[in-house]
mmCIF file with all atom_site columns, C-alpha atoms in Angstrom:
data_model
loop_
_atom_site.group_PDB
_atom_site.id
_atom_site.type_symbol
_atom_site.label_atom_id
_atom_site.label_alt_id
_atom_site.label_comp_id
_atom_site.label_asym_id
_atom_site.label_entity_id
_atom_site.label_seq_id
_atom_site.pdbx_PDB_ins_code
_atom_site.Cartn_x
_atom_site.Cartn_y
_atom_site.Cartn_z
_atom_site.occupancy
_atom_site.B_iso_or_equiv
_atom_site.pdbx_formal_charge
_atom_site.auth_seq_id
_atom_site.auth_comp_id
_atom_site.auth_asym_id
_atom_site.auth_atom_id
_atom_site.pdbx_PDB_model_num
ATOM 1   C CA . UNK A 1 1   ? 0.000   0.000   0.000   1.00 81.00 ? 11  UNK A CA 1
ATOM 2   C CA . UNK A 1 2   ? 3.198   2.141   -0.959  1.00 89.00 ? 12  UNK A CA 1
ATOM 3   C CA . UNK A 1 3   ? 4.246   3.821   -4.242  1.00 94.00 ? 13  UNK A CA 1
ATOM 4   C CA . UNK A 1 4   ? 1.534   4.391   -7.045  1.00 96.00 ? 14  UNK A CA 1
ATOM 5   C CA . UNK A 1 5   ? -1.659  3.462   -6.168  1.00 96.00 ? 15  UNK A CA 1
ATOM 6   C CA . UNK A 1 6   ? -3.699  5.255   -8.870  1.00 97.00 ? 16  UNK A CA 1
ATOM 7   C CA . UNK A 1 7   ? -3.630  6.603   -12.022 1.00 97.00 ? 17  UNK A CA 1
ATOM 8   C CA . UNK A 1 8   ? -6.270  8.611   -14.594 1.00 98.00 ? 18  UNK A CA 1
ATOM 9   C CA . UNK A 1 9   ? -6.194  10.041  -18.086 1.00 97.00 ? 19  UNK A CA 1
ATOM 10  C CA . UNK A 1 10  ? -7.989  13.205  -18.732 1.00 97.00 ? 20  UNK A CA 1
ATOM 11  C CA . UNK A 1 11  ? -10.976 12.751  -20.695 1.00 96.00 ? 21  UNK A CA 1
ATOM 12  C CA . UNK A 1 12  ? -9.385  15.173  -23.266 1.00 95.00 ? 22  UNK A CA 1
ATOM 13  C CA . UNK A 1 13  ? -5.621  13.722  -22.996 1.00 93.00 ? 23  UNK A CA 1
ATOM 14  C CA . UNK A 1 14  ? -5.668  13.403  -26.930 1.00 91.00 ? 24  UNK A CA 1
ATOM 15  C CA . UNK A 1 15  ? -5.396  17.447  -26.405 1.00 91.00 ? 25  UNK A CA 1
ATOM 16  C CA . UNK A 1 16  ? -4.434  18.280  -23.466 1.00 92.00 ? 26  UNK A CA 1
ATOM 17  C CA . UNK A 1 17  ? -1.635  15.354  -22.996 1.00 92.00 ? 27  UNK A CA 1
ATOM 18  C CA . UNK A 1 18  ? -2.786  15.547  -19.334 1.00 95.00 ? 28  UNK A CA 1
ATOM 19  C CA . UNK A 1 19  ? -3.145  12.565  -16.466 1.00 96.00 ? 29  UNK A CA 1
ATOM 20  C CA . UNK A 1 20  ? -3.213  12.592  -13.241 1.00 98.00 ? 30  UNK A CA 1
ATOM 21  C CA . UNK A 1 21  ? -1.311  10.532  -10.248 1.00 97.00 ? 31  UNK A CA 1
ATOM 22  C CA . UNK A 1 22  ? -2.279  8.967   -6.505  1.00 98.00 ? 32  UNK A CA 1
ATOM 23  C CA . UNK A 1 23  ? 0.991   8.166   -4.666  1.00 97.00 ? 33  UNK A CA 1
ATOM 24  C CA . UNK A 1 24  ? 2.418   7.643   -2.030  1.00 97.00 ? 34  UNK A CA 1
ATOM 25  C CA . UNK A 1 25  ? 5.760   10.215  -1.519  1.00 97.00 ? 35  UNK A CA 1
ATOM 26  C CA . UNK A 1 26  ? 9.048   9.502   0.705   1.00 96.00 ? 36  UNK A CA 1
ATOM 27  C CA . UNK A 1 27  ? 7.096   10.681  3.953   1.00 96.00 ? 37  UNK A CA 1
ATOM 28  C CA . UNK A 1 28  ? 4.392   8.511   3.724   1.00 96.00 ? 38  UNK A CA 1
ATOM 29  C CA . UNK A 1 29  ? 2.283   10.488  2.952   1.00 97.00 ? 39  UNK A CA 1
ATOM 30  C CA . UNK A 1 30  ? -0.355  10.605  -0.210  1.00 97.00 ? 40  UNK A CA 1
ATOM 31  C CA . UNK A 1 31  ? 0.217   13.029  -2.898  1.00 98.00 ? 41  UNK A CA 1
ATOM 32  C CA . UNK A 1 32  ? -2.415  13.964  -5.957  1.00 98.00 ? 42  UNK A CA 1
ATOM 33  C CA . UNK A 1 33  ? -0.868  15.569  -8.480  1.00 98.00 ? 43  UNK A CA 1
ATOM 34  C CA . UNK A 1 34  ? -1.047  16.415  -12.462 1.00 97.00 ? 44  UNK A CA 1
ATOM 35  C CA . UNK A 1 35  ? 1.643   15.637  -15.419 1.00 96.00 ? 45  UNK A CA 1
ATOM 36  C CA . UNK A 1 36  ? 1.435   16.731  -18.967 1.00 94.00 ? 46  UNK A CA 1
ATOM 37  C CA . UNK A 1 37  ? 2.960   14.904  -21.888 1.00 93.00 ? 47  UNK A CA 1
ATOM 38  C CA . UNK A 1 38  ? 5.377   15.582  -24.418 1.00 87.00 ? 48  UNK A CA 1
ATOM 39  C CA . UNK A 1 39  ? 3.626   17.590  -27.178 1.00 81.00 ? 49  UNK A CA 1
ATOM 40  C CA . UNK A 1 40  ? 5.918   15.611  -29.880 1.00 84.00 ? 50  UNK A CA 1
ATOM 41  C CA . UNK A 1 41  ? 5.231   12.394  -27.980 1.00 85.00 ? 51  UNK A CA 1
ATOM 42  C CA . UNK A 1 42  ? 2.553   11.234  -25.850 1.00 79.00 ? 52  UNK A CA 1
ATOM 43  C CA . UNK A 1 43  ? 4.358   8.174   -24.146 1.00 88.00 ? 53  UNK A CA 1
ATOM 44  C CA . UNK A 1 44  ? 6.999   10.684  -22.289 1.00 90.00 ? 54  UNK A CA 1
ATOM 45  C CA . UNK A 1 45  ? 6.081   12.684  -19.298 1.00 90.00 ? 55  UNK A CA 1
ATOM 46  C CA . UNK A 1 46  ? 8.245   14.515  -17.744 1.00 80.00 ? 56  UNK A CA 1
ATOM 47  C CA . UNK A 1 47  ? 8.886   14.342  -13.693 1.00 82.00 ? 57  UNK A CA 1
ATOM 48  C CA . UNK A 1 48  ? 9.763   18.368  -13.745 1.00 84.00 ? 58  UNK A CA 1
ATOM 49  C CA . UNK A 1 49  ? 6.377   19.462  -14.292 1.00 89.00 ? 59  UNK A CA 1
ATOM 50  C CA . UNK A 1 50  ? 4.899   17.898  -12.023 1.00 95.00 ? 60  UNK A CA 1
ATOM 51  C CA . UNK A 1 51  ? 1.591   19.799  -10.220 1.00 97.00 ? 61  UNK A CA 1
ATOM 52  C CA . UNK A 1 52  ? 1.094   18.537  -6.703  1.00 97.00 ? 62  UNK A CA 1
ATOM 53  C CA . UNK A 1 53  ? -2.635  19.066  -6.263  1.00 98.00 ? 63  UNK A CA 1
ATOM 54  C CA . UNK A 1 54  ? -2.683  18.190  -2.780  1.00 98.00 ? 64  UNK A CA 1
ATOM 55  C CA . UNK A 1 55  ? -1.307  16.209  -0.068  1.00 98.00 ? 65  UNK A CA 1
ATOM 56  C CA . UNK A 1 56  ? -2.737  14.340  2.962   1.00 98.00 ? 66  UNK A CA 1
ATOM 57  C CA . UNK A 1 57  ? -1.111  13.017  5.572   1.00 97.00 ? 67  UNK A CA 1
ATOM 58  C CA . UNK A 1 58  ? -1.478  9.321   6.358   1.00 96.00 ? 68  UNK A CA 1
ATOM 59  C CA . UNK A 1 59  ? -1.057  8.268   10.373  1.00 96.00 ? 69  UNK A CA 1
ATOM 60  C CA . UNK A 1 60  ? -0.403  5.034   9.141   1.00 94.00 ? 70  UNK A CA 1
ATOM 61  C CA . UNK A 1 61  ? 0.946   2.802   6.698   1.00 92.00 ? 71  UNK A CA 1
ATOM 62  C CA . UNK A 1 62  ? -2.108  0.784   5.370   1.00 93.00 ? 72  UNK A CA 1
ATOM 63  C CA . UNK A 1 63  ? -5.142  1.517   4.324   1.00 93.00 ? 73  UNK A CA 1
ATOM 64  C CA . UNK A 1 64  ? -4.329  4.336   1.562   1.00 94.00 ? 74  UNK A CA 1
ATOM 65  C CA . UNK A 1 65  ? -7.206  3.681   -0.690  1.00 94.00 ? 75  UNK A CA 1
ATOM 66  C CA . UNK A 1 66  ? -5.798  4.817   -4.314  1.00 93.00 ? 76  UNK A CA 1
ATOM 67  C CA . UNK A 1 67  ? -7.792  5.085   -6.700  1.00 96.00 ? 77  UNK A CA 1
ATOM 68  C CA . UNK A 1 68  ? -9.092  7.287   -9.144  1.00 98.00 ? 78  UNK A CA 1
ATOM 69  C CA . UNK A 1 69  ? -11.367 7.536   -11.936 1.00 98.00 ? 79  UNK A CA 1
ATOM 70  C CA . UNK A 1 70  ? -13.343 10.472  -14.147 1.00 98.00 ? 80  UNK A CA 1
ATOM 71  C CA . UNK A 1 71  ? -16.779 9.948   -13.712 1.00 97.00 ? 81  UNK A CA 1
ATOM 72  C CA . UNK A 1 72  ? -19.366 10.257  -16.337 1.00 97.00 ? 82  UNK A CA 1
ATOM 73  C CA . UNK A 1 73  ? -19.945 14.022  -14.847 1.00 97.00 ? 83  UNK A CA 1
ATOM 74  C CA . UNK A 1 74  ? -16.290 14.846  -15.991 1.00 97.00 ? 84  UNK A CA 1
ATOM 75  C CA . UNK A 1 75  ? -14.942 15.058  -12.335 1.00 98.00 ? 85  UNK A CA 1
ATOM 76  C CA . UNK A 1 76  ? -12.205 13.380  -11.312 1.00 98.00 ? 86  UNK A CA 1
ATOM 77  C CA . UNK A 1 77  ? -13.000 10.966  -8.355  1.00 98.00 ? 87  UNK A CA 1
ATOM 78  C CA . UNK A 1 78  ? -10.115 9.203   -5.567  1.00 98.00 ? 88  UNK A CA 1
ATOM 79  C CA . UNK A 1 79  ? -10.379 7.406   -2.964  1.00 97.00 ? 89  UNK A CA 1
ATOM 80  C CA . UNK A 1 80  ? -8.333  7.542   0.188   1.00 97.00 ? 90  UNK A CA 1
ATOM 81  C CA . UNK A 1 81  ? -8.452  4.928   2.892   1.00 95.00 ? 91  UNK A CA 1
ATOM 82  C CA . UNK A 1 82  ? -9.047  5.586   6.299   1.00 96.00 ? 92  UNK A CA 1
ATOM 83  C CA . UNK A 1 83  ? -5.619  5.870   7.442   1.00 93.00 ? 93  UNK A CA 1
ATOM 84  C CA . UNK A 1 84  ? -4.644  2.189   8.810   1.00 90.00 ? 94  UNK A CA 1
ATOM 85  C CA . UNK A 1 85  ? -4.658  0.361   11.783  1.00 89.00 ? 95  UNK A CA 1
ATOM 86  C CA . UNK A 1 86  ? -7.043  -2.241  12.919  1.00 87.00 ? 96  UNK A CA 1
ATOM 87  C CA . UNK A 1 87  ? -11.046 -0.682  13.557  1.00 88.00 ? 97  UNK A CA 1
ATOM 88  C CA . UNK A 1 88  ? -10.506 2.962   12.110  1.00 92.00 ? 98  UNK A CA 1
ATOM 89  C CA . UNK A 1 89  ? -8.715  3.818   15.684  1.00 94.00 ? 99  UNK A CA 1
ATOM 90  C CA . UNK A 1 90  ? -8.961  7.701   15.058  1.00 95.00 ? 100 UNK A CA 1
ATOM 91  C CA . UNK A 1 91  ? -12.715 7.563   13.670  1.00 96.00 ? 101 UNK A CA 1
ATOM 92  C CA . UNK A 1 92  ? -11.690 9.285   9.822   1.00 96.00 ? 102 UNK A CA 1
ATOM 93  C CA . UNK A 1 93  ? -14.044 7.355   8.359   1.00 95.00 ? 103 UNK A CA 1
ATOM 94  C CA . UNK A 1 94  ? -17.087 9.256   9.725   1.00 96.00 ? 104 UNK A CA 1
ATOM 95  C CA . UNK A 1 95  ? -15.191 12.812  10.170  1.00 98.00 ? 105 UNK A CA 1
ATOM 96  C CA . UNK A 1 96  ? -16.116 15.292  7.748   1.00 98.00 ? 106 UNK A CA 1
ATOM 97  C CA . UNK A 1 97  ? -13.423 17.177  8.542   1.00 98.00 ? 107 UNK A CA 1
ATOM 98  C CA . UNK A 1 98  ? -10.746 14.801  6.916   1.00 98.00 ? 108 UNK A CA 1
ATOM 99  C CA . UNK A 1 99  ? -10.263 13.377  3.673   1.00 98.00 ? 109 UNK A CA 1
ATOM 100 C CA . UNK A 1 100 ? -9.133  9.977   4.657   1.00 98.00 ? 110 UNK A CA 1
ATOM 101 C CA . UNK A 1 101 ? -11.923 7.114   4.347   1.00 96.00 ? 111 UNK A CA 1
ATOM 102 C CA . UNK A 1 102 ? -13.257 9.308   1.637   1.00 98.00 ? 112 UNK A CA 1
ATOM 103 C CA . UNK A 1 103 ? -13.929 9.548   -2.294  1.00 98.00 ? 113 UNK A CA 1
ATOM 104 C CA . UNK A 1 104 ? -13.307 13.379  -3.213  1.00 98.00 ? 114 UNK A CA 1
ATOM 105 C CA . UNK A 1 105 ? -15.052 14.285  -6.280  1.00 98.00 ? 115 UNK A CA 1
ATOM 106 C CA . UNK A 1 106 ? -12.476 17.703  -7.789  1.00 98.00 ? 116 UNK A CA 1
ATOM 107 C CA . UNK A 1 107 ? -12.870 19.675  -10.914 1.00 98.00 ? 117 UNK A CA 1
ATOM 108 C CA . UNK A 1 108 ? -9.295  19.614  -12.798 1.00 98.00 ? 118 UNK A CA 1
ATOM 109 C CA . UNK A 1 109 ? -10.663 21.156  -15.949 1.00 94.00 ? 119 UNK A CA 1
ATOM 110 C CA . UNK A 1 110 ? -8.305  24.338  -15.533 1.00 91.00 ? 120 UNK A CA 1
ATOM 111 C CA . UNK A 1 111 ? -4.963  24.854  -16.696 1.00 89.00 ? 121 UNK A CA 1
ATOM 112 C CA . UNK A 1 112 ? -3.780  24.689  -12.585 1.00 92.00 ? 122 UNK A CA 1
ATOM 113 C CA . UNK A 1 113 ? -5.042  23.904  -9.361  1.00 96.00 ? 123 UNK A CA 1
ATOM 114 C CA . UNK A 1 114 ? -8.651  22.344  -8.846  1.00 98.00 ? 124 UNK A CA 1
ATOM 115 C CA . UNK A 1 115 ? -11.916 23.571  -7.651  1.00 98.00 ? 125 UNK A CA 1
ATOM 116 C CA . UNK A 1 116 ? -14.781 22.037  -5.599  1.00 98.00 ? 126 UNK A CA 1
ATOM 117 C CA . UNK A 1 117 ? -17.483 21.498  -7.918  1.00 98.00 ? 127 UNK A CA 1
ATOM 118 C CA . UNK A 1 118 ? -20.797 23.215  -6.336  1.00 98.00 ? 128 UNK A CA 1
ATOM 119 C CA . UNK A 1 119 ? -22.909 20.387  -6.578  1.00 98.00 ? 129 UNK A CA 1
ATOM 120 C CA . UNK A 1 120 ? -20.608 18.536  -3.825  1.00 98.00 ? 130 UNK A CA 1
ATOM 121 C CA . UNK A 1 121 ? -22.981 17.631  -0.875  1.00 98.00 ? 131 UNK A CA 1
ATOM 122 C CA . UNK A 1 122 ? -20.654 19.156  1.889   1.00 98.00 ? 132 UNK A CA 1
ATOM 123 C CA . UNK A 1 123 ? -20.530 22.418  -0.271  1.00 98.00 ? 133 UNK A CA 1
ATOM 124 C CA . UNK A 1 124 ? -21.165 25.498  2.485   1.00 97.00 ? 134 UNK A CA 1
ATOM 125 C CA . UNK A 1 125 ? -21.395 22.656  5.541   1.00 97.00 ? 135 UNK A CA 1
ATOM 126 C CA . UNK A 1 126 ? -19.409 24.060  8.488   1.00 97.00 ? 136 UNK A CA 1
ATOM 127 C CA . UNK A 1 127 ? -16.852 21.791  9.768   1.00 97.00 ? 137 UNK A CA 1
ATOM 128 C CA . UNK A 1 128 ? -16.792 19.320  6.768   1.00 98.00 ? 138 UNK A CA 1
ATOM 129 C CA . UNK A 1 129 ? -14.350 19.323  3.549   1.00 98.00 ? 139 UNK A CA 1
ATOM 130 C CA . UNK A 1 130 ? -16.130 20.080  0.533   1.00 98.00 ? 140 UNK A CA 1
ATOM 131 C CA . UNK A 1 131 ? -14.081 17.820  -1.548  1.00 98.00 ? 141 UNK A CA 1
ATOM 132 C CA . UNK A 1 132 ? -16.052 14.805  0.185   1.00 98.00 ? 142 UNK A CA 1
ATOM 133 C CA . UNK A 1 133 ? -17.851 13.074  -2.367  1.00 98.00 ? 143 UNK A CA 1
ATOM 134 C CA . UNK A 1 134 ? -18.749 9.833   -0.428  1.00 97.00 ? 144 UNK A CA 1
ATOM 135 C CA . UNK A 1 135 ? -17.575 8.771   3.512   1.00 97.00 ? 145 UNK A CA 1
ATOM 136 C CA . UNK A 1 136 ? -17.562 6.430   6.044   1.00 94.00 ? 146 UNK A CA 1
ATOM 137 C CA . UNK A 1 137 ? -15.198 3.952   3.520   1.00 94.00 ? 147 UNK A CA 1
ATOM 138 C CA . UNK A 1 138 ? -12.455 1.971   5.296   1.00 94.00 ? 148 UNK A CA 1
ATOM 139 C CA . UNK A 1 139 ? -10.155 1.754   2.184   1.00 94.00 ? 149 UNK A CA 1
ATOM 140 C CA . UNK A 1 140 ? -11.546 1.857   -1.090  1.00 93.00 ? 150 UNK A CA 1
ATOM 141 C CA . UNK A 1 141 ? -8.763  0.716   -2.898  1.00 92.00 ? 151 UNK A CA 1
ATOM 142 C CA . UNK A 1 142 ? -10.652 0.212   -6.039  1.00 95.00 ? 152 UNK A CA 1
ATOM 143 C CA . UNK A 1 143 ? -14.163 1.793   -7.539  1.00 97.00 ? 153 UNK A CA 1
ATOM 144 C CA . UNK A 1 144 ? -15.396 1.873   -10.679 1.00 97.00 ? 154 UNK A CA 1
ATOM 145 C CA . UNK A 1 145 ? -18.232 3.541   -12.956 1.00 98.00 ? 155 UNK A CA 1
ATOM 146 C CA . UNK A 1 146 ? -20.528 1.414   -14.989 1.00 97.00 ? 156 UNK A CA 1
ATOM 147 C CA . UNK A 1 147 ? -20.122 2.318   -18.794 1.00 95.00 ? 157 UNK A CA 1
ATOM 148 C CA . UNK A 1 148 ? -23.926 2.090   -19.442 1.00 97.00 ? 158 UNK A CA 1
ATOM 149 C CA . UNK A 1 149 ? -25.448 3.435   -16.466 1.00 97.00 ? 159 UNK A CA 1
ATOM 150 C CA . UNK A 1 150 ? -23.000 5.486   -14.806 1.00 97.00 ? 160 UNK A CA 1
ATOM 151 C CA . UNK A 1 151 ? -23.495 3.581   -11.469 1.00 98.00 ? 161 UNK A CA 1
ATOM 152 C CA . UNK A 1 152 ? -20.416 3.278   -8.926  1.00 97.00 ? 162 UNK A CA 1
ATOM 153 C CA . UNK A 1 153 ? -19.621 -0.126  -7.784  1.00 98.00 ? 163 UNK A CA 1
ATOM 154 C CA . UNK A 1 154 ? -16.689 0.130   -4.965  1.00 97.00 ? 164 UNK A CA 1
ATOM 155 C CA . UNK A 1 155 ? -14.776 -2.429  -3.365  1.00 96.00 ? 165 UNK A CA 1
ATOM 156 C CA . UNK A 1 156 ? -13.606 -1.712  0.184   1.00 94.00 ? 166 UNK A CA 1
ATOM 157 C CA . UNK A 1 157 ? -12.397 -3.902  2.989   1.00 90.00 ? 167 UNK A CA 1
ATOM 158 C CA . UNK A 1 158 ? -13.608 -4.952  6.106   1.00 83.00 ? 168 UNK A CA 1
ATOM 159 C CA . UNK A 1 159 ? -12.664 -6.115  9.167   1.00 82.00 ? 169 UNK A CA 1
ATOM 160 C CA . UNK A 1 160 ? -11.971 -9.760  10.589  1.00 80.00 ? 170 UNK A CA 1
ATOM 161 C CA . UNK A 1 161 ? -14.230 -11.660 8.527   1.00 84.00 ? 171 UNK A CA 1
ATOM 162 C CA . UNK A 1 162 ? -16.258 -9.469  6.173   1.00 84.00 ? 172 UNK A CA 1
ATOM 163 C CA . UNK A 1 163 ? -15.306 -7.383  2.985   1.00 90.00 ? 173 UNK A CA 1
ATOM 164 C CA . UNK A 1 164 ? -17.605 -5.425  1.364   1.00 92.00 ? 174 UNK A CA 1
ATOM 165 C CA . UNK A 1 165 ? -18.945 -3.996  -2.096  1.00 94.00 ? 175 UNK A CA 1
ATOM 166 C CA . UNK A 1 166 ? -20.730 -0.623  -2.154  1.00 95.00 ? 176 UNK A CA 1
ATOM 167 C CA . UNK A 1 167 ? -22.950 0.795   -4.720  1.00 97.00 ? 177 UNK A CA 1
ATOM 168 C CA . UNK A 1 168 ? -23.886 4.148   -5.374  1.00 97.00 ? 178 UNK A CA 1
ATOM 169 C CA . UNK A 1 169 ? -26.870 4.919   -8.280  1.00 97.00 ? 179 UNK A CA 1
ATOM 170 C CA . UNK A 1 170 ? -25.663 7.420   -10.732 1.00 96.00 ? 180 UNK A CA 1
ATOM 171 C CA . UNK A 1 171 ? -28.410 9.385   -9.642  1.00 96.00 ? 181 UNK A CA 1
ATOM 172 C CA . UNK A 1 172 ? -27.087 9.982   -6.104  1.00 95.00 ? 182 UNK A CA 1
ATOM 173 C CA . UNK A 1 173 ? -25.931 13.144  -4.974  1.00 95.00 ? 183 UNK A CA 1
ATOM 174 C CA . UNK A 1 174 ? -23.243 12.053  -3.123  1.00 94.00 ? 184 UNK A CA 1
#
C-alpha cells in the first residue's frame, strides 16, 4: 500500500496530454498531483512538471485507498483509505473534517489547481471538507463507474471476517 496506487487520463488527454497521479511520496504520505505529456510524444512525461494538487497526511501505513477515476460528470474521483490500523482507531471514516476514508469528487478542468465542484454535498457545511464526495469507507482501494449506467460499484475492505462492495446509483448526490 506504498508507491503508485492510482492513475487517470484526462478525458481530453488526446489534447491536453494531461493525467493525473495517486501516490504515495518519501514521507508517507499521499500526494495527488497532475503531469502533462510531451507535445511531440505522448508516451513521455516529464517528472519536472509535475503539479502537486494536494497532499494528505497518512497516520499510518495501510489503508491508503488509491484510486481514481473520471466519472461520467467529468470530475475526477479518488479514494483515500481511512488511514490504517485495525477498527478505524482515530474515527476518519465518519469525520467530515478529513479526507481519509473518503472519495473526493475535484474539478481539474483548468490549466492549474482544482476547484470544488458546487454540486458537492458538503458544499457550504461548516466543519466538513467540501471535496467529500462519499464517507464512512475503510479503504476503497478500487471503484469503478458502470459504462452504461454510470453507477459506482466500490470495493472496500472490512474487518476480521467481512469485505464489502458498495454501490452508489448514478443518480445519487453524493
Amino acid at each position: 500500500e506504498q508507491g503508485l496506487l492510482g492513475l487517470a487520463f484526462s478525458p481530453g488527454f488526446a489534447s491536453d496530454k494531461r493525467f493525473y497521479v495517486n501516490y504515495i511520496n518519501n514521507s508517507g504520505n499521499t500526494v495527488i498531483s497532475r503531469f502533462k505529456c510531451s507535445d511531440t510524444n505522448p508516451d513521455v512525461a516529464d517528472s519536472l512538471n509535475e503539479e502537486i494538487l494536494f497532499t494528505v497526511v497518512q497516520p499510518y501505513t495501510n489503508h491508503n485507498g488509491g484510486a481514481m477515476h473520471f466519472g461520467p460528470d467529468g470530475f475526477l474521483y479518488i479514494s483515500l483509505g481511512d488511514g490504517g490500523a485495525g477498527g478505524d482507531p482515530l474515527n476518519n471514516g465518519q469525520n467530515l473534517q478529513t479526507r481519509l476514508g473518503k472519495i473526493l469528487r475535484i474539478d481539474v478542468n483548468s490549466d492549474s489547481g482544482y476547484a470544488i465542484p458546487a454540486s458537492n454535498p458538503f458544499v457550504g457545511i461548516a466543519n466538513s471538507d467540501s471535496a467529500i464526495w462519499s464517507y464512512g469507507l475503510r479503504n476503497a482501494w478500487r471503484f469503478s463507474f458502470d459504462k452504461l449506467t454510470g453507477d459506482k460499484w466500490i470495493a472496500d475492505v472490512g474487518q476480521g471476517l467481512w469485505e464489502e462492495i458498495n454501490f452508489q446509483p448514478a443518480s445519487s448526490a453524493g
